[in-house]
Coordinates of C-alpha atoms in Angstrom, one line a residue:
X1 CA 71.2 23.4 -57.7
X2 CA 73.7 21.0 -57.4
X3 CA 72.8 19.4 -60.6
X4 CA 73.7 22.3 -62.4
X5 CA 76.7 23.2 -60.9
X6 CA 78.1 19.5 -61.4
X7 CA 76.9 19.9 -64.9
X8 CA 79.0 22.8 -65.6
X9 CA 81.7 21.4 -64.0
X10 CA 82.0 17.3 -64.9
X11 CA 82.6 19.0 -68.4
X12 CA 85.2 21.3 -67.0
X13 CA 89.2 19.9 -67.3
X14 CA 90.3 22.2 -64.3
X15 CA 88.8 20.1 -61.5
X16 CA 89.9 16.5 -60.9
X17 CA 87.1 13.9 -59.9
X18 CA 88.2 14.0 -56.3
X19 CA 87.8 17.5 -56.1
X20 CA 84.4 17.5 -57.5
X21 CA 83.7 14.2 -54.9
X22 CA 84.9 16.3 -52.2
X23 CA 82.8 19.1 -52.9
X24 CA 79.2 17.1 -53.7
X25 CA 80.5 15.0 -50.1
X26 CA 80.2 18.3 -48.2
X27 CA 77.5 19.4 -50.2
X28 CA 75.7 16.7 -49.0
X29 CA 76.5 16.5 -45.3
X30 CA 75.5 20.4 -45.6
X31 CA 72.0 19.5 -46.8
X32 CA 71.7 16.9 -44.4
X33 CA 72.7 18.7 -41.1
X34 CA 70.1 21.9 -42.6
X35 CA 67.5 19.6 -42.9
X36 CA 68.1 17.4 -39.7
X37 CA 68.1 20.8 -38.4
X38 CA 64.3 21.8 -39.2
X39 CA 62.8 18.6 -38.4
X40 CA 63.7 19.5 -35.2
X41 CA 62.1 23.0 -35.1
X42 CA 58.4 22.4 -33.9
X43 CA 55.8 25.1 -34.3
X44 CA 55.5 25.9 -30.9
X45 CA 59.1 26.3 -30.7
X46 CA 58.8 29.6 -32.3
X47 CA 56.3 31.1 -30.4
X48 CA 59.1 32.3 -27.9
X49 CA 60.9 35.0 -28.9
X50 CA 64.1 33.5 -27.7
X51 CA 63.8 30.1 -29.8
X52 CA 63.1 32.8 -33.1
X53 CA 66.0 34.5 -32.3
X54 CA 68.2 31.1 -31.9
X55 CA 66.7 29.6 -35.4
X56 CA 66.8 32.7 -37.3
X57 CA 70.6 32.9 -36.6
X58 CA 70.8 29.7 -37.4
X59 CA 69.6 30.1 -40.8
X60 CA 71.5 32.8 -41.3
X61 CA 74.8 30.8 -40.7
X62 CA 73.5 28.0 -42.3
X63 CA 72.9 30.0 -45.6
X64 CA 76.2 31.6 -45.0
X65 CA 78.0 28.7 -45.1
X66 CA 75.8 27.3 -47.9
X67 CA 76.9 30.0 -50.3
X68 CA 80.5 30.1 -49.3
X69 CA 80.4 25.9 -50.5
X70 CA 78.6 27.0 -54.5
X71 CA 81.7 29.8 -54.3
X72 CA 84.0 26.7 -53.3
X73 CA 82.7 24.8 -56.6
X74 CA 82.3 28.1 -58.6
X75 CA 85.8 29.7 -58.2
X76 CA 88.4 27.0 -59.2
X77 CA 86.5 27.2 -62.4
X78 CA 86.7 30.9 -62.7
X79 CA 90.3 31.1 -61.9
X80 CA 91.9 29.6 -65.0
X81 CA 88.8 28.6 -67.4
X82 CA 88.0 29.7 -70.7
X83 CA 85.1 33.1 -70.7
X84 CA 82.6 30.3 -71.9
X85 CA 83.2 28.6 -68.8
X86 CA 83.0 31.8 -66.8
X87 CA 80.1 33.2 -68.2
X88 CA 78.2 29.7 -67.4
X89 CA 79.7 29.9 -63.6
X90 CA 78.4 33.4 -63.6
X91 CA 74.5 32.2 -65.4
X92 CA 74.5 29.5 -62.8
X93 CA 75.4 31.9 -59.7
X94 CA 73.0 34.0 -61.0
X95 CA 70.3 31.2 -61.0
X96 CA 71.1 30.1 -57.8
X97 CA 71.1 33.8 -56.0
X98 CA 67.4 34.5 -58.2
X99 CA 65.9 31.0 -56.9
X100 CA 67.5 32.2 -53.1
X101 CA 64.8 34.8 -53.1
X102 CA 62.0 32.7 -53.6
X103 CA 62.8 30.9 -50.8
X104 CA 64.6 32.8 -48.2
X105 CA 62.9 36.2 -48.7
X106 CA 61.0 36.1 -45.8
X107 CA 63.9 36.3 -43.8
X108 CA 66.5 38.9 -45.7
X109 CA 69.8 38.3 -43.2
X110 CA 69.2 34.5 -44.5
X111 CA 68.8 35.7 -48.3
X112 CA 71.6 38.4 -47.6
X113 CA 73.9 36.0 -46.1
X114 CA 73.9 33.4 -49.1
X115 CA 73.8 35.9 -51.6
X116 CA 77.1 38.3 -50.0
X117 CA 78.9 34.5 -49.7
X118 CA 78.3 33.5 -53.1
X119 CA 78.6 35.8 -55.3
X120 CA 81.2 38.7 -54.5
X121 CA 84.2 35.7 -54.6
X122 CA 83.4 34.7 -58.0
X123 CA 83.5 38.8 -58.7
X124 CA 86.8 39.3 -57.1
X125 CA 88.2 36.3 -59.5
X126 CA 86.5 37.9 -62.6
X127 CA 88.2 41.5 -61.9
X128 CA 91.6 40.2 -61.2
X129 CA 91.8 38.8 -64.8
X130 CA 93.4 40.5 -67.3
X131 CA 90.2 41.2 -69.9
X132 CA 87.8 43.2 -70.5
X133 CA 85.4 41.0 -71.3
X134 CA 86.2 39.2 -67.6
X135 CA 85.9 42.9 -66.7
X136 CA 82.7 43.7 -67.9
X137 CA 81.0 40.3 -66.7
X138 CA 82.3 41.8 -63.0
X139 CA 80.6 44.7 -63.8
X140 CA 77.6 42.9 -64.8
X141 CA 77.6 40.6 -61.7
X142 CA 78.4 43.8 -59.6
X143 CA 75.1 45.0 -60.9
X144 CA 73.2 42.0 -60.4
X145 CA 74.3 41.9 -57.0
X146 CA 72.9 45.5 -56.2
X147 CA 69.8 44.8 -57.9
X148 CA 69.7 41.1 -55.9
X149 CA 70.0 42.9 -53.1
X150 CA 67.5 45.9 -53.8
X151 CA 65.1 43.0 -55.3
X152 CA 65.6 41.2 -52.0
X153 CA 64.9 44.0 -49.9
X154 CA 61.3 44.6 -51.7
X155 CA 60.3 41.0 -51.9
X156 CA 60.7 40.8 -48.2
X157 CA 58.7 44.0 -47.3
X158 CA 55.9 43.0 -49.2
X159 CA 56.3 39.9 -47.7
X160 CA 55.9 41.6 -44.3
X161 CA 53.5 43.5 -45.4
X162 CA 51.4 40.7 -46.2
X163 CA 51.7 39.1 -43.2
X164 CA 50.7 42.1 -41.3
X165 CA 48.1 42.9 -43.5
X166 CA 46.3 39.0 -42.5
X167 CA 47.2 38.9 -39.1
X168 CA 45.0 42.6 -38.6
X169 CA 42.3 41.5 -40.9
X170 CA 42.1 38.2 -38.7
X171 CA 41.5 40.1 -35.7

């Protein structure tokens, strides 16, 4: 993910090099602190329901904050780019909220929280410009969302399903 989104934006003249430092720094420390995070999360850990509770919230803030840093990197871009520019910002949030589910659909808050941080500020920049072609790509976006969210939704009940569906058959 961060590979694309530097991708789009080395080429881009609206952020200086220090900005785009800056941003892969925290990037970084983010990924870090996450993944310090779960090597600390033993198996056993979760069989109390307390501990659950404790690392599911965590995830949740952690994802949170993870898709309020790709709106961070997305938005300068959107604010004063060329449409090219925005519809790649747009394509890459897009990517980035699709690949979410694959990975965070178990737990919908987690995939909700990333997704709701993400994507609506890189909206709010597309309808406060004056086009209608920046118009219609928030109306697009807008519908991805819902259907993100809708998607989201089903991937984790079959999920659940699933996983209810072994843990009876196993006993």
């Amino acid at each position: 993910g961060a590979a694309s989104g530097l991708l789009i934006l080395l080429n881009s003249p609206l952020l200086s090099s220090t900005y785009l430092i800056a941003w892969f720094a925290a990037f970084t420390l983010h990924t870090v602190v996450s993944v310090a995070c779960r090597m600390r999360l033993r198996r056993e850990d979760l069989v109390e329901p307390g501990r659950q509770r404790q690392w599911l919230r965590l995830s949740v803030r952690t994802m949170g904050s993870l898709g309020l840093l790709w709106a961070a990197l997305f938005v300068p871009v959107m604010l004063n780019s060329p449409q090219a520019y925005q519809f790649a910002v747009l394509a890459g949030g897009a990517m980035l909220g699709a690949g979410a589910m694959a990975s965070l659909g178990a737990h919908l808050p987690s995939y909700r929280a990333f997704f709701l941080t993400m994507f609506p500020p890189i909206m709010v920049v597309l309808m406060l410009q004056d086009s209608w072609l920046s118009l219609g790509m928030c109306l697009a976006a807008f519908l991805f969302l819902c259907f993100m969210l809708w998607s989201g939704h089903r991937f984790n009940s079959s999920y659940v399903d699933r996983k209810s569906t072994r843990l009876n058959s196993s006993h």
